[in-house]
Short mmCIF file of C-alpha atoms and ligand atoms in Angstrom, two decimals:
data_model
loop_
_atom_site.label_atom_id
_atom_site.label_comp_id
_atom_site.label_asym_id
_atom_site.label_seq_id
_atom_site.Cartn_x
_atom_site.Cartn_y
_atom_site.Cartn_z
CA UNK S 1 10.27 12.83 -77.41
CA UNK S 2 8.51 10.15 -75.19
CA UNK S 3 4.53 9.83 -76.21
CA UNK S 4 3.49 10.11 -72.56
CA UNK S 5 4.06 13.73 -72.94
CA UNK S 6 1.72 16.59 -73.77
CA UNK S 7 2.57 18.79 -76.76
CA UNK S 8 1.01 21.74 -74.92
CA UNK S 9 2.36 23.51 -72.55
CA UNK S 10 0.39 26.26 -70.28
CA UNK S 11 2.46 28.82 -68.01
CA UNK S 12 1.05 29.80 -64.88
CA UNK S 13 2.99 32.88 -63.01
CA UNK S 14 2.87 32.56 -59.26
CA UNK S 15 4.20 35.82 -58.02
CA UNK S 16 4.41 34.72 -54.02
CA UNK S 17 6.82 36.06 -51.17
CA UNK S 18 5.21 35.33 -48.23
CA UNK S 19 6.96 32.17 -47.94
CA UNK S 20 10.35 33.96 -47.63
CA UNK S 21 12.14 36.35 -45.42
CA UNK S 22 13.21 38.49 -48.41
CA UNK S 23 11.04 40.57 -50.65
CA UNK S 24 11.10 40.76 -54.89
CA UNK S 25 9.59 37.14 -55.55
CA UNK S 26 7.18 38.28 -57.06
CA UNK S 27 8.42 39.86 -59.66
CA UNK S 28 9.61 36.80 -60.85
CA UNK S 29 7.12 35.67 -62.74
CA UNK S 30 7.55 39.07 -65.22
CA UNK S 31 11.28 38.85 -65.15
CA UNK S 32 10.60 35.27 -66.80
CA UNK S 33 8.37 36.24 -69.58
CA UNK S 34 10.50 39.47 -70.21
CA UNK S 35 13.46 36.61 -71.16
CA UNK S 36 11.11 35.63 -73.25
CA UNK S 37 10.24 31.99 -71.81
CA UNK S 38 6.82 31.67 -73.73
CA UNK S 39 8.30 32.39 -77.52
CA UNK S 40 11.54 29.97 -76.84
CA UNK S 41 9.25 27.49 -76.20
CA UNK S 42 6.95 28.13 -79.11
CA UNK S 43 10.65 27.95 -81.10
CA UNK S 44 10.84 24.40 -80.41
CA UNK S 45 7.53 23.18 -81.48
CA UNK S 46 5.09 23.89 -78.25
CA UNK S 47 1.87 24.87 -78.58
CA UNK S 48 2.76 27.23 -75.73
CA UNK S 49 -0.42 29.46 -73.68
CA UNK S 50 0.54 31.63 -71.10
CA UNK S 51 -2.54 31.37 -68.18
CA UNK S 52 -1.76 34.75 -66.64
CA UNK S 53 -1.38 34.65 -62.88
CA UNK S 54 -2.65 32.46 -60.27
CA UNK S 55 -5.50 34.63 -58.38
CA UNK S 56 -4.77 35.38 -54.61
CA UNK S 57 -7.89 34.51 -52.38
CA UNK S 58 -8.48 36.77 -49.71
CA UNK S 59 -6.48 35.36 -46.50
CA UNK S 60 -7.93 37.61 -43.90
CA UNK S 61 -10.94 35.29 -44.94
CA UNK S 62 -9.15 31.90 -44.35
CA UNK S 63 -9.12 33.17 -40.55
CA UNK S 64 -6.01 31.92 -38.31
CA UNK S 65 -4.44 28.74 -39.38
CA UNK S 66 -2.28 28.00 -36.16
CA UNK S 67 0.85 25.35 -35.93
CA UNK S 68 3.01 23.33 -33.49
CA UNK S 69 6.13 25.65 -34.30
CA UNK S 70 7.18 28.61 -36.51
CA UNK S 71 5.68 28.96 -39.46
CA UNK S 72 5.31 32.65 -40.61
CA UNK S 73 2.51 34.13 -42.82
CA UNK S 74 1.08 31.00 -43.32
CA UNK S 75 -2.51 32.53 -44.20
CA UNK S 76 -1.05 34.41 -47.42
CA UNK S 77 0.82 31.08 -48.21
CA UNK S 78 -2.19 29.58 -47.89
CA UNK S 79 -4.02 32.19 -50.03
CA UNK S 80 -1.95 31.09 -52.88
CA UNK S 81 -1.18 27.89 -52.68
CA UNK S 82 -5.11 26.60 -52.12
CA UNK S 83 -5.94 28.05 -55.82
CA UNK S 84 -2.57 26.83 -57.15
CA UNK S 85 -3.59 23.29 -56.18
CA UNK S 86 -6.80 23.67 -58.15
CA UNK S 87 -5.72 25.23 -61.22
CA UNK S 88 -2.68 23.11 -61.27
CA UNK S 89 -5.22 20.00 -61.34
CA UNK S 90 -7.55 21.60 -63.63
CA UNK S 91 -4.26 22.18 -66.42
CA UNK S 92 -3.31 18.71 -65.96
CA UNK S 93 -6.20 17.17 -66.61
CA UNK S 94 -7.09 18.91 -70.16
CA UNK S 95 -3.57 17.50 -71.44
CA UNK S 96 -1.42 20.63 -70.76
CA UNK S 97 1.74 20.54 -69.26
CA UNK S 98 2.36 22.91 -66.78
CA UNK S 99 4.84 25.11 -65.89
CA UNK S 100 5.02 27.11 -63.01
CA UNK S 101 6.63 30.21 -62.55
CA UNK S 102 7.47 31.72 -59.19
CA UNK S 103 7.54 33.35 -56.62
CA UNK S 104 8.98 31.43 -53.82
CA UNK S 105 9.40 27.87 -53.23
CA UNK S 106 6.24 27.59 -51.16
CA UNK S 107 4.17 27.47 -54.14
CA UNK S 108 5.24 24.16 -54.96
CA UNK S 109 3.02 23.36 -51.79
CA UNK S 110 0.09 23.85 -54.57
CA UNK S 111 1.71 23.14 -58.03
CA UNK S 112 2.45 19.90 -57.20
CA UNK S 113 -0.46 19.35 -54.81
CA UNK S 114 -2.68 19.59 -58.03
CA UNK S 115 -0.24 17.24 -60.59
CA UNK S 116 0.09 14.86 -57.85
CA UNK S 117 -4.14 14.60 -57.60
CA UNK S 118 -4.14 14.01 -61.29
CA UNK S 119 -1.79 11.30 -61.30
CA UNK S 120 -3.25 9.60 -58.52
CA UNK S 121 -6.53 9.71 -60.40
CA UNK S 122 -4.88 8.22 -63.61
CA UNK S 123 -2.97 5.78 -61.63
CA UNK S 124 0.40 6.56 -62.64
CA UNK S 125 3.03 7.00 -59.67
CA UNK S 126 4.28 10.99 -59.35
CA UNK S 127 8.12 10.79 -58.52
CA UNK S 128 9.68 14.30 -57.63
CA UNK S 129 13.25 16.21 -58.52
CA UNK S 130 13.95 18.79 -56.29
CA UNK S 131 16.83 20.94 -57.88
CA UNK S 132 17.88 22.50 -54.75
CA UNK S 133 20.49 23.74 -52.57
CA UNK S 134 17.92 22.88 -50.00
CA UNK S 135 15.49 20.46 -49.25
CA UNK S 136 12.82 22.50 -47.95
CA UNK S 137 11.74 19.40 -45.57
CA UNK S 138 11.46 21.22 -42.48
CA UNK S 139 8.09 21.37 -40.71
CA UNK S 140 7.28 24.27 -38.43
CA UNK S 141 8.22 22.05 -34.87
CA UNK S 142 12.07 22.12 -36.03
CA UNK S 143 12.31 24.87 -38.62
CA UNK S 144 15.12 27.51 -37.43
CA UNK S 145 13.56 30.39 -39.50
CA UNK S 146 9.66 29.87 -39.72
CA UNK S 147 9.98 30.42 -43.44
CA UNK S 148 7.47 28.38 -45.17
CA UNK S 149 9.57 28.27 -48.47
CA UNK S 150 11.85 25.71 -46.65
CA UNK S 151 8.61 23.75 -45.85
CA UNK S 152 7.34 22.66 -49.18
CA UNK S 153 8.62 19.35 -50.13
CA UNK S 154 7.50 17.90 -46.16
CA UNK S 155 3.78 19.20 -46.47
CA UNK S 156 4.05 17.23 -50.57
CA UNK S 157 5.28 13.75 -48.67
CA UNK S 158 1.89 14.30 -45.94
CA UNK S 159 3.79 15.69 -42.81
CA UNK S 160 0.80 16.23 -40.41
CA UNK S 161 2.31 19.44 -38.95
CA UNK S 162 1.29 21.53 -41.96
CA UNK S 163 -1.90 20.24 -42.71
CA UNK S 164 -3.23 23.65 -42.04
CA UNK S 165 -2.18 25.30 -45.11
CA UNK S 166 -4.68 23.23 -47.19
CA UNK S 167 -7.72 22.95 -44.50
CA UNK S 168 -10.34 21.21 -45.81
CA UNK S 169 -9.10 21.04 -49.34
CA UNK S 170 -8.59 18.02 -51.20
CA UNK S 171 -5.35 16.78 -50.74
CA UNK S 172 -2.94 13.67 -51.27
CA UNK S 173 0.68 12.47 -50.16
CA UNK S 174 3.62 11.66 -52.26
CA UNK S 175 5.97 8.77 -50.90
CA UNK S 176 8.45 10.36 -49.75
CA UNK S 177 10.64 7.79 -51.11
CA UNK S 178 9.84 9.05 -54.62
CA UNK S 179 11.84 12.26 -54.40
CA UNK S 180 15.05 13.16 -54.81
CA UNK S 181 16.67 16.11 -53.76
CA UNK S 182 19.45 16.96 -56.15
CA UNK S 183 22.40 19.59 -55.65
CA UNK S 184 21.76 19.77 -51.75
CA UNK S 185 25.02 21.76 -49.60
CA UNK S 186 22.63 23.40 -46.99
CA UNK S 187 20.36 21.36 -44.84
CA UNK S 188 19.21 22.07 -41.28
CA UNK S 189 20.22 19.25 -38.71
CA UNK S 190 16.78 18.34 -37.67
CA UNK S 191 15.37 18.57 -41.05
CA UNK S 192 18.34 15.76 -42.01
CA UNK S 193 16.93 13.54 -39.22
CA UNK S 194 13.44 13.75 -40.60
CA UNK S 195 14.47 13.65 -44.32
CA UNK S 196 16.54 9.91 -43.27
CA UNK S 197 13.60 8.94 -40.99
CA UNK S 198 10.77 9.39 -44.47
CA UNK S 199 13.37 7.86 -47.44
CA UNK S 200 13.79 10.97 -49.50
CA UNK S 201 17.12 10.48 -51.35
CA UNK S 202 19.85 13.23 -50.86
CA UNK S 203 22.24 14.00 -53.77
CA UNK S 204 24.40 16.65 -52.45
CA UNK S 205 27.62 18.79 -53.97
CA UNK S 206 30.09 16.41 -52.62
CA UNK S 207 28.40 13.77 -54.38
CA UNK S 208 27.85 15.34 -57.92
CA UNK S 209 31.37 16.68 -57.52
CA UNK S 210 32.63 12.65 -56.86
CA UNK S 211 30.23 11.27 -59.40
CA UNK S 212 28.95 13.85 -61.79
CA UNK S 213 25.36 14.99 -62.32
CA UNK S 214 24.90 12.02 -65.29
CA UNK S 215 25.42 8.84 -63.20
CA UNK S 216 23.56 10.26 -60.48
CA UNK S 217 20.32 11.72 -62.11
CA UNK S 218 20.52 8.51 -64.17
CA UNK S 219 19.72 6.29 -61.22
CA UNK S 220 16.92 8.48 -59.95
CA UNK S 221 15.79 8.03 -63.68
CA UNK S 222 15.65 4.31 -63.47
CA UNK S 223 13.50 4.23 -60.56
CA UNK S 224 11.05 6.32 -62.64
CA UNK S 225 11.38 4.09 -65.90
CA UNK S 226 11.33 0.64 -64.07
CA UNK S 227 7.85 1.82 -62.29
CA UNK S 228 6.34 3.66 -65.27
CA UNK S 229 6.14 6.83 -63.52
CA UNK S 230 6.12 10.53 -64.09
CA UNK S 231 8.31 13.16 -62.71
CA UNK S 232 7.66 16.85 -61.82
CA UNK S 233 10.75 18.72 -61.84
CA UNK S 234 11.15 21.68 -59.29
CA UNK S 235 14.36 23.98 -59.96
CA UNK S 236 15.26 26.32 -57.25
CA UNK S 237 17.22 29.32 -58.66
CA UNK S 238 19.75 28.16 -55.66
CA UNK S 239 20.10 24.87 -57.15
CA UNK S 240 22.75 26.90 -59.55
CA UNK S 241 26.14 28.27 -58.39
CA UNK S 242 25.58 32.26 -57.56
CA UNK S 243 28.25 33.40 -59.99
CA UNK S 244 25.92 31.95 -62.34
CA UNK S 245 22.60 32.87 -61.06
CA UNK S 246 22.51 35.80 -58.69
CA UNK S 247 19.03 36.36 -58.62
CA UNK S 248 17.98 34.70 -55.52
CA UNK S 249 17.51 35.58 -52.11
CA UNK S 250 19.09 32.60 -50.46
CA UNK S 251 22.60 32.03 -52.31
CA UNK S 252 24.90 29.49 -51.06
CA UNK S 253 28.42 29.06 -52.60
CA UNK S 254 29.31 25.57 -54.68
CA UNK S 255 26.24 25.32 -56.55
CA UNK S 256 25.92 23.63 -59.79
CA UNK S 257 27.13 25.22 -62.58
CA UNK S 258 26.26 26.03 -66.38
CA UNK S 259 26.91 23.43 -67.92
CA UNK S 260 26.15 20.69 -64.45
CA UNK S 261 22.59 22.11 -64.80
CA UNK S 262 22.20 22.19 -68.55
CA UNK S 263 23.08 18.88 -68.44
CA UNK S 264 20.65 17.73 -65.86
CA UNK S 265 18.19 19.33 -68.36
CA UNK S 266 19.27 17.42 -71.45
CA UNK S 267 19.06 13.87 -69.25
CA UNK S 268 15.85 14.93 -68.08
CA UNK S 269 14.73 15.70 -71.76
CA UNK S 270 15.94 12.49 -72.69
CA UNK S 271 14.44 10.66 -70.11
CA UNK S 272 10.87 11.81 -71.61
CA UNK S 273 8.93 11.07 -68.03
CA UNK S 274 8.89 15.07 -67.08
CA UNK S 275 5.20 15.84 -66.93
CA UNK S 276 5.65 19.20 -64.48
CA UNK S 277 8.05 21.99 -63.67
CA UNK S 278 8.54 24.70 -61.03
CA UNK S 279 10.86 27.30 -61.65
CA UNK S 280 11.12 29.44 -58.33
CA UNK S 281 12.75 31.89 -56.26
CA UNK S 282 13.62 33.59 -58.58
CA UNK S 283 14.50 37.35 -57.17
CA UNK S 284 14.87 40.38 -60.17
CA UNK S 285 15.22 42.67 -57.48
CA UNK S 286 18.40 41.09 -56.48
CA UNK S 287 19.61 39.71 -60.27
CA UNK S 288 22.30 41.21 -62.28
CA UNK S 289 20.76 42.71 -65.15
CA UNK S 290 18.67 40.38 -65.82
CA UNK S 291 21.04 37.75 -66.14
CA UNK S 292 19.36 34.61 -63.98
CA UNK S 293 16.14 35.10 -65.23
CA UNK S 294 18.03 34.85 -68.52
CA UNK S 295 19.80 31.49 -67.42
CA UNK S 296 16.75 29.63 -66.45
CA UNK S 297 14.61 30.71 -69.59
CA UNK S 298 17.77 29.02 -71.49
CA UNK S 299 17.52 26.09 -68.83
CA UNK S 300 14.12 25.95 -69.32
CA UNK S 301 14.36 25.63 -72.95
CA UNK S 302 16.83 23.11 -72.64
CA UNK S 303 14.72 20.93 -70.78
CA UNK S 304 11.71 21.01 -73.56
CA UNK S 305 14.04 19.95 -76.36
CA UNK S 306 16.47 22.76 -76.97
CA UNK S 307 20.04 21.47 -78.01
CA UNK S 308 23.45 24.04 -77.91
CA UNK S 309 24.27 21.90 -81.55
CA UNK S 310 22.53 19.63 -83.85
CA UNK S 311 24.71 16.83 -83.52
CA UNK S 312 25.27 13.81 -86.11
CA UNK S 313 23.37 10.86 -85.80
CA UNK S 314 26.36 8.86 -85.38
CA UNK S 315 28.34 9.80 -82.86
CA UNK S 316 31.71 10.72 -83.90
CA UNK S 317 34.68 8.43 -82.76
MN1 MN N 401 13.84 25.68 -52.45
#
């Protein structure tokens, strides 16, 4: 367990939709303390506080916010994410680490938003994993669909087109050369353009399937390590194959599976830089009894010190 880390973790539920096309997003937040997120924390030694909800402001009041492109609802994104930013700041800095629980991808617009203020302000470099079948880097000029969801990670690295959402907010930019999108096999053409023309590294399926998650999360790790940084971790329910996690509204076939994305959990543990998570799009509505938001309470878990075994301290062999 790496001593940069806070010993207290505070859950924030972030039950947005208006970023998707596809309704039961919110109801994700529930479905994850129903799997009982907060007490398998608490199991493994967190001083665990679950923060409620994030509270909506009222976007009728934020008046029109108008783009160069599609961009749909992007008042009610707005009305989340602009109070997600803040809160997410305020956790961070009294020493908690948050964990956000979604709700659609767009509300990493404002989860991250507020981490990446705090580490600005402490002077410690924010580096970004986006767990993803996507890379949610289009901005509203090239997006096919409009959805904001698929926006996210291009307003984090400062694209002026969707400067809108956050107004007159305080704001800051993330390199875009510090993230790393991780289990990609979906991205739009134009979005590909932009994401070679900013840096962001791509780690798609063909990859991991070449390589394997370990040698490639490893050298995203490095970078961290070698530049004393700190990573927020954002896992997209799509990030996992569907026959593992149905629960999402945006499946695409060859995703990672059980034991790819425990893995990438137990690295990431490991590693000891995590200071942030998103877990998103999840969709109950659309899950299998339960079973995804099952999956990523055991992912979650796994990625705040829960091991399958207690294994010797000498490896055997
Ligand atoms: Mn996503």
């Amino acid at each position: 367990m790496s001593g940069n880390r806070a010993r207290r973790i505070g859950l924030l539920g972030v039950p947005v939709e208006a970023g998707t096309g596809r309704r039961g997003a919110c109801m994700g937040p529930e479905a994850l303390r129903v799997a009982e997120l907060e007490a398998r924390l608490a199991a493994l030694g967190w001083d665990v506080t679950d923060h409620g909800n994030v509270v909506q402001l009222d976007a009728r009041a934020l008046g029109a916010l108008t783009f160069a492109g599609a961009a749909h609802s992007p008042e009610r994104v707005a009305s989340w994410v602009r109070p997600l930013a803040r809160q997410s700041y305020d956790l961070c800095k009294a020493g908690t680490l948050p964990v956000f629980l979604g709700g659609d991808h767009s509300l990493a617009m404002g989860s991250v938003m507020g981490v990446a203020r705090h580490w600005e302000e402490e002077g410690r470099p924010l580096f970004v994993l986006w767990l993803d079948a996507h890379a949610d880097f289009n901005i509203p000029s090239i997006s096919p669909s409009g959805n904001m969801h698929g926006m996210s990670l291009a307003l984090l690295a400062g694209e002026a087109e969707l400067r809108p959402v956050f107004g007159d907010e305080p704001t800051t930019a993330i390199p875009p050369e510090r993230m790393c999108v991780f289990g990609a096999r979906s991205i739009d053409p134009g979005e590909r353009d932009l994401l070679r023309r900013r840096g962001v590294s791509i780690v798609d399926m063909r990859q991991i399937d070449e390589h394997g998650v370990s040698v490639l999360l490893h050298r995203f790790l490095n970078r961290v390590a070698a530049e004393n940084g700190v990573l927020h971790v954002s896992l997209d329910v799509d990030f996992l194959d569907p026959t593992v996690a149905p629960g999402v509204g945006t499946t695409v076939p060859g995703g990672a599976t059980y034991r790819e994305a425990h893995l990438v959990m137990e690295l990431l543990e490991d590693a000891g830089c995590v200071g942030s998570l998103d877990v998103v799009e999840l969709n109950p509505f659309l899950d299998d009894r339960g079973r995804s938001a099952l999956v990523l309470a055991e992912l979650v878990a796994s990625l705040f010190g829960q091991e399958i075994m207690d294994r010797p301290t000498q490896p055997f062999g």
